[in-house]
Amino acid sequence: MSIKITGVGSYIPSRVEKNSDFQKHEFLYEDGTNFSQPNAVIIEKFKAITGIAERRYVHNELNNSDIAYLAANSAIEDAGIDPEELDYLIVAHNYGDVLHNDQQSDTVPSIATRVKHKLRIKNPKCVAYDILFGCPGWVEAVIQAKAFIQSGMAKKCLVIGSETLSRVVDRHDRDSMIYSDGAGATVIEASEEEGGILAHESATYSFEEANFIFFGKSNNSKAADDRRYIKMHGRKIYEFALSHVPGAMQSCLEKSGKKIEDIKKILIHQANEKMDEAIVKRFYRLYGQQMPEGIMPMSIDKLGNSSVATVPTLLDLILKQKMEGQSLEKGDVIILASVGAGMNINAIVYQF
């Protein structure tokens, strides 16, 4: 028996926020002081480092559970299954439902329960729960689904990664330009075909790294309320990722029994273009090789960083031939990898 992805879906918001839309923002340092450079220079440097030219935000009336449902419904249709047959419905996210212009995260009932309700699934044995694991949440949820199926506890699982980061960004923090909204979903099933999930690797580094990504107050010290926003120590995250992610990918590949030459694509969390490229280059250096051209599809330039949604959305775009020059065929071997708050890292070697 193998455990395979049989359906994919995503929701990409139609509202586009270009870098030029940040021209009138008042960016401040953490201590509330002004940058010496004009916004045009700040934005230009940001684009050069991250590769992000635009990102997607949900419209005001939509919440995280709404777009999670839309991606889930697309994946169910793609798999051609009856949703009543699902044994588990797992949603990876980090901030729950945050209403437009609200400051409170709503996580009761769980996002997974809300998605199950929206899908109108009656079966009480379809167990719905959330996973909070930082940006690697969707990859980790796939690993959990694989464990449920392998143990005999499940035959079909729906795994969703969904986030509305536009609701938790500080407009006075230049890092706010990184974040975006989106959702991706996959149906995971037991299969008689070869391939599927061949190996996986996960780790949590929290002894010194726990607060590399955190919730903090606005950089605007004159803010009228005590609302808190997503914050990060970018340099520490960059150094951590380069130190740990390539090794996790190598360990996962070795467990899979595949060779480095077998890898067709690496779908890595779309966090920062330069960081992702440096991770993959370092991974290939572990094998004494150069990073092959086209090995690392990127969507960050147009979609930004939507946390748990980046990897499943990227997979959906490629499989449905919506990314120019990118494709996957039966028998192809890929690596899925992510890094994020925790600090958590994980990887999966998968064969179609």
Coordinates of C-alpha atoms in Angstrom, one line a residue:
M1 CA 0.0 0.0 0.0
S2 CA 1.1 3.5 -0.8
I3 CA -0.3 6.8 0.5
K4 CA -0.9 9.3 -2.3
I5 CA -2.3 12.8 -3.0
T6 CA -5.4 12.2 -5.2
G7 CA -6.8 15.7 -5.4
V8 CA -5.5 19.2 -5.1
G9 CA -7.1 22.6 -4.9
S10 CA -6.4 26.2 -3.9
Y11 CA -7.9 29.6 -3.4
I12 CA -5.9 32.6 -4.6
P13 CA -7.6 35.9 -3.6
S14 CA -8.4 38.2 -6.5
R15 CA -7.4 41.4 -4.7
V16 CA -3.8 42.3 -5.7
E17 CA -1.6 44.5 -3.5
K18 CA 1.3 45.7 -5.5
N19 CA 4.6 47.0 -4.0
S20 CA 3.6 50.5 -5.2
D21 CA 0.6 50.3 -2.9
F22 CA 3.0 50.6 0.1
Q23 CA 4.4 54.0 -1.1
K24 CA 2.3 56.0 1.3
H25 CA 2.9 53.7 4.3
E26 CA 4.8 55.2 7.3
F27 CA 7.4 52.6 7.9
L28 CA 9.1 52.8 11.3
Y29 CA 11.9 51.0 13.2
E30 CA 11.0 48.9 16.2
D31 CA 11.7 51.9 18.5
G32 CA 9.2 54.0 16.5
T33 CA 11.8 56.2 14.8
N34 CA 11.7 56.9 11.0
F35 CA 13.8 55.4 8.3
S36 CA 16.3 57.7 6.7
Q37 CA 15.5 56.4 3.3
P38 CA 12.3 57.1 1.3
N39 CA 9.7 54.4 0.8
A40 CA 10.7 54.0 -2.8
V41 CA 14.2 52.8 -1.8
I42 CA 12.8 50.6 1.0
I43 CA 10.5 48.9 -1.4
E44 CA 13.2 48.5 -4.1
K45 CA 15.5 46.8 -1.6
F46 CA 12.6 44.6 -0.3
K47 CA 11.9 43.4 -3.9
A48 CA 15.6 42.6 -4.5
I49 CA 15.8 40.5 -1.4
T50 CA 12.4 38.7 -1.3
G51 CA 11.5 38.6 -5.0
I52 CA 8.0 39.8 -4.1
A53 CA 6.4 42.3 -6.5
E54 CA 2.8 41.8 -5.4
R55 CA 0.7 39.7 -3.0
R56 CA -2.9 38.7 -2.6
Y57 CA -5.4 39.9 0.1
V58 CA -8.9 38.5 0.7
H59 CA -11.8 40.8 0.3
N60 CA -13.3 42.3 3.5
E61 CA -16.2 39.9 3.7
L62 CA -14.1 36.7 3.6
N63 CA -12.4 35.0 6.5
N64 CA -9.8 32.3 6.8
S65 CA -12.4 29.5 7.2
D66 CA -14.1 30.7 4.0
I67 CA -11.1 30.4 1.8
A68 CA -10.1 27.1 3.5
Y69 CA -13.5 25.8 2.5
L70 CA -13.1 27.0 -1.1
A71 CA -9.7 25.3 -1.5
A72 CA -11.1 22.2 0.2
N73 CA -14.1 22.0 -2.2
S74 CA -11.7 22.3 -5.2
A75 CA -9.5 19.5 -3.9
I76 CA -12.6 17.2 -3.3
E77 CA -13.9 17.8 -6.8
D78 CA -10.4 17.1 -8.2
A79 CA -10.2 13.8 -6.3
G80 CA -13.7 12.9 -7.3
I81 CA -14.6 11.6 -3.9
D82 CA -17.7 11.8 -1.7
P83 CA -16.7 14.1 1.2
E84 CA -18.8 11.9 3.6
E85 CA -16.1 9.2 3.1
L86 CA -13.4 11.5 4.7
D87 CA -12.0 10.1 8.0
Y88 CA -10.0 13.2 8.9
L89 CA -10.2 16.9 8.0
I90 CA -7.1 18.7 9.1
V91 CA -6.6 22.4 8.8
A92 CA -3.2 24.0 9.2
H93 CA -3.3 27.7 10.1
N94 CA -1.8 30.0 12.8
Y95 CA -4.3 32.9 13.5
G96 CA -7.8 31.5 13.1
D97 CA -10.5 33.7 11.7
V98 CA -9.8 37.4 12.1
L99 CA -12.6 39.6 10.9
H100 CA -11.8 42.7 8.8
N101 CA -10.9 45.6 11.1
D102 CA -11.0 43.4 14.2
Q103 CA -8.1 42.6 16.5
Q104 CA -9.3 39.3 18.0
S105 CA -8.5 35.8 16.6
D106 CA -11.5 33.5 16.6
T107 CA -10.6 29.8 16.9
V108 CA -13.7 28.3 18.6
P109 CA -15.1 26.3 17.0
S110 CA -12.0 25.2 15.2
I111 CA -11.3 26.3 11.6
A112 CA -11.6 22.6 10.6
T113 CA -15.0 22.3 12.2
R114 CA -16.1 25.4 10.3
V115 CA -14.8 24.0 7.0
K116 CA -16.6 20.7 7.7
H117 CA -19.8 22.6 8.4
K118 CA -19.5 24.6 5.2
L119 CA -18.9 21.4 3.2
R120 CA -22.1 20.1 4.7
I121 CA -20.5 16.8 5.8
K122 CA -22.9 14.9 8.1
N123 CA -20.7 12.0 9.0
P124 CA -19.7 12.4 12.7
K125 CA -16.8 10.0 12.2
C126 CA -15.1 12.6 9.9
V127 CA -12.9 14.0 12.7
A128 CA -12.0 17.7 12.1
Y129 CA -9.2 19.4 13.9
D130 CA -6.6 22.2 13.5
I131 CA -2.9 22.1 13.6
L132 CA -0.7 25.1 14.6
F133 CA 2.8 24.5 13.5
G134 CA 4.0 27.7 11.9
C135 CA 4.5 27.9 8.1
P136 CA 5.3 24.1 8.0
G137 CA 1.8 23.3 9.2
W138 CA 0.4 21.9 6.0
V139 CA 3.4 19.6 5.4
E140 CA 3.1 18.4 9.0
A141 CA -0.6 17.8 8.6
V142 CA 0.2 15.7 5.5
I143 CA 2.6 13.7 7.6
Q144 CA -0.1 13.2 10.3
A145 CA -2.6 12.1 7.6
K146 CA -0.1 9.6 6.3
A147 CA 0.3 8.2 9.8
F148 CA -3.4 7.8 10.3
I149 CA -3.7 5.9 7.0
Q150 CA -0.7 3.8 7.6
S151 CA -1.9 2.8 11.0
G152 CA -5.3 1.7 9.6
M153 CA -7.1 4.6 11.4
A154 CA -8.1 6.2 8.1
K155 CA -8.5 5.7 4.4
K156 CA -9.1 9.2 3.2
C157 CA -8.0 12.5 4.7
L158 CA -8.5 16.1 3.6
V159 CA -5.5 18.4 4.5
I160 CA -5.8 22.2 4.2
G161 CA -3.3 25.0 4.7
S162 CA -5.0 28.4 4.9
E163 CA -4.1 31.9 6.2
T164 CA -5.2 35.5 6.1
L165 CA -2.1 37.2 7.2
S166 CA -3.3 40.6 5.9
R167 CA -5.4 40.7 9.0
V168 CA -2.4 40.5 11.4
V169 CA 0.2 42.7 9.8
D170 CA 1.5 46.0 11.2
R171 CA 1.4 48.6 8.5
H172 CA 4.3 50.5 10.1
D173 CA 6.6 47.4 9.8
R174 CA 8.3 47.0 6.5
D175 CA 8.1 43.2 7.0
S176 CA 4.4 43.6 6.4
M177 CA 5.0 43.6 2.7
I178 CA 6.1 39.9 2.9
Y179 CA 2.7 38.5 3.9
S180 CA -0.3 37.5 1.9
D181 CA -3.5 35.5 2.0
G182 CA -4.4 32.2 0.4
A183 CA -5.4 28.5 0.9
G184 CA -4.3 25.2 -0.5
A185 CA -5.8 21.7 0.0
T186 CA -5.1 18.1 -0.8
V187 CA -7.0 14.8 -0.5
I188 CA -4.7 12.0 0.8
E189 CA -5.7 8.4 0.3
A190 CA -4.5 4.8 0.5
S191 CA -3.5 3.5 -2.9
E192 CA -2.5 0.3 -4.6
E193 CA -0.2 2.2 -6.9
E194 CA 3.5 2.6 -6.3
G195 CA 5.0 5.8 -5.0
G196 CA 3.3 8.3 -2.8
I197 CA 4.9 9.5 0.4
L198 CA 8.2 7.8 0.5
A199 CA 9.8 9.5 3.6
H200 CA 9.4 12.4 5.9
E201 CA 11.4 14.4 8.4
S202 CA 10.3 16.9 11.1
A203 CA 11.9 18.9 13.9
T204 CA 11.2 21.6 16.4
Y205 CA 14.0 23.9 17.6
S206 CA 12.8 25.9 20.6
F207 CA 15.6 26.1 23.1
E208 CA 16.9 29.4 21.7
E209 CA 14.7 29.8 18.6
A210 CA 11.2 29.8 20.1
N211 CA 10.6 33.6 19.6
F212 CA 12.2 34.1 16.2
I213 CA 8.6 34.7 15.0
F214 CA 6.2 36.2 17.5
F215 CA 3.2 38.5 18.2
G216 CA 4.3 42.0 19.1
K217 CA 3.1 45.6 19.4
S218 CA 3.1 48.0 16.4
N219 CA 6.3 49.9 15.5
N220 CA 4.1 53.0 15.9
S221 CA 4.5 53.7 19.6
K222 CA 1.7 56.3 19.4
A223 CA -0.8 53.6 18.4
A224 CA -4.1 54.1 20.2
D225 CA -4.5 50.5 21.2
D226 CA -2.4 47.5 22.4
R227 CA -3.2 45.4 19.4
R228 CA -0.4 42.9 18.5
Y229 CA 0.8 41.8 15.1
I230 CA 3.0 39.2 13.4
K231 CA 6.7 40.0 14.0
M232 CA 9.9 38.3 13.2
H233 CA 13.7 38.5 13.6
G234 CA 14.5 38.1 9.9
R235 CA 18.3 37.7 10.1
K236 CA 18.0 35.0 12.7
I237 CA 15.4 33.2 10.7
Y238 CA 17.6 33.4 7.6
E239 CA 20.6 32.0 9.4
F240 CA 18.5 29.2 11.1
A241 CA 17.0 28.1 7.8
L242 CA 20.3 27.9 6.0
S243 CA 21.8 25.9 8.9
H244 CA 19.0 23.4 9.4
V245 CA 16.7 23.0 6.3
P246 CA 19.3 21.5 3.9
G247 CA 20.2 18.8 6.4
A248 CA 16.6 17.9 7.0
M249 CA 16.0 17.6 3.3
Q250 CA 19.1 15.4 3.0
S251 CA 18.0 13.1 5.8
C252 CA 14.6 12.8 4.3
L253 CA 16.0 11.9 0.9
E254 CA 18.3 9.3 2.4
K255 CA 15.3 7.7 4.2
S256 CA 13.4 7.5 0.9
G257 CA 16.0 5.4 -0.9
K258 CA 16.0 7.9 -3.8
K259 CA 19.1 9.6 -5.2
I260 CA 19.6 13.3 -5.6
E261 CA 19.5 12.8 -9.4
D262 CA 16.0 11.4 -9.1
I263 CA 14.6 14.7 -7.8
K264 CA 12.5 16.5 -10.5
K265 CA 11.3 19.5 -8.4
I266 CA 11.7 21.0 -4.9
L267 CA 8.6 22.7 -3.7
I268 CA 9.8 24.8 -0.8
H269 CA 7.8 27.2 1.4
Q270 CA 7.7 30.6 -0.4
A271 CA 9.2 32.7 2.4
N272 CA 11.9 34.7 0.7
E273 CA 13.3 34.1 -2.8
K274 CA 17.0 34.7 -1.8
M275 CA 16.6 32.5 1.3
D276 CA 14.9 29.7 -0.6
E277 CA 17.5 29.7 -3.3
A278 CA 20.3 29.7 -0.8
I279 CA 18.7 26.7 1.0
V280 CA 18.4 24.6 -2.2
K281 CA 21.9 25.5 -3.3
R282 CA 23.3 24.4 0.1
F283 CA 21.2 21.2 -0.2
Y284 CA 22.8 20.4 -3.5
R285 CA 26.3 21.3 -2.2
L286 CA 25.8 18.5 0.4
Y287 CA 26.1 16.2 -2.6
G288 CA 28.9 18.1 -4.3
Q289 CA 26.5 19.3 -7.0
Q290 CA 25.2 22.6 -8.4
M291 CA 21.5 23.5 -8.1
P292 CA 19.9 22.4 -11.4
E293 CA 18.1 25.1 -13.4
G294 CA 14.3 25.1 -12.9
I295 CA 14.4 22.7 -10.0
M296 CA 12.7 25.2 -7.6
P297 CA 9.4 26.6 -8.9
M298 CA 8.5 30.0 -7.3
S299 CA 5.2 31.8 -7.0
I300 CA 6.3 34.3 -4.4
D301 CA 6.8 37.1 -6.9
K302 CA 3.0 37.3 -7.6
L303 CA 1.5 35.6 -4.5
G304 CA 3.8 36.6 -1.6
N305 CA 4.2 34.5 1.5
S306 CA 0.8 33.0 2.6
S307 CA 2.4 30.8 5.3
V308 CA 0.9 27.3 5.4
A309 CA -0.8 27.8 2.0
T310 CA 2.3 28.4 -0.1
V311 CA 3.4 24.7 -0.7
P312 CA -0.1 23.2 -1.4
T313 CA -0.9 26.2 -3.6
L314 CA 2.3 25.8 -5.6
L315 CA 1.5 22.1 -6.0
D316 CA -2.0 22.8 -7.2
L317 CA -0.7 25.4 -9.8
I318 CA 1.9 23.0 -11.2
L319 CA -0.4 19.9 -11.4
K320 CA -3.1 21.9 -13.1
Q321 CA -0.5 23.4 -15.5
K322 CA -1.0 26.9 -14.4
M323 CA 2.7 27.7 -14.1
E324 CA 4.6 28.3 -17.3
G325 CA 7.4 25.9 -17.9
Q326 CA 6.6 23.7 -14.9
S327 CA 5.0 20.3 -15.0
L328 CA 5.0 17.0 -13.1
E329 CA 4.4 13.5 -14.6
K330 CA 3.7 10.1 -13.2
G331 CA 6.8 8.6 -11.7
D332 CA 8.4 12.0 -10.9
V333 CA 10.0 12.5 -7.5
I334 CA 9.7 15.7 -5.6
I335 CA 10.7 17.2 -2.2
L336 CA 8.2 19.3 -0.2
A337 CA 10.0 21.4 2.4
S338 CA 9.1 24.1 4.9
V339 CA 10.5 26.2 7.7
G340 CA 8.7 28.6 10.1
A341 CA 7.6 29.6 13.6
G342 CA 8.6 27.3 16.4
M343 CA 11.2 27.1 14.9
N344 CA 9.8 24.1 13.0
I345 CA 11.2 22.5 9.9
N346 CA 10.0 19.5 7.8
A347 CA 10.3 17.7 4.5
I348 CA 8.6 15.0 2.5
V349 CA 9.9 13.0 -0.4
Y350 CA 7.0 12.1 -2.7
Q351 CA 6.6 10.2 -5.9
F352 CA 3.7 10.6 -8.3

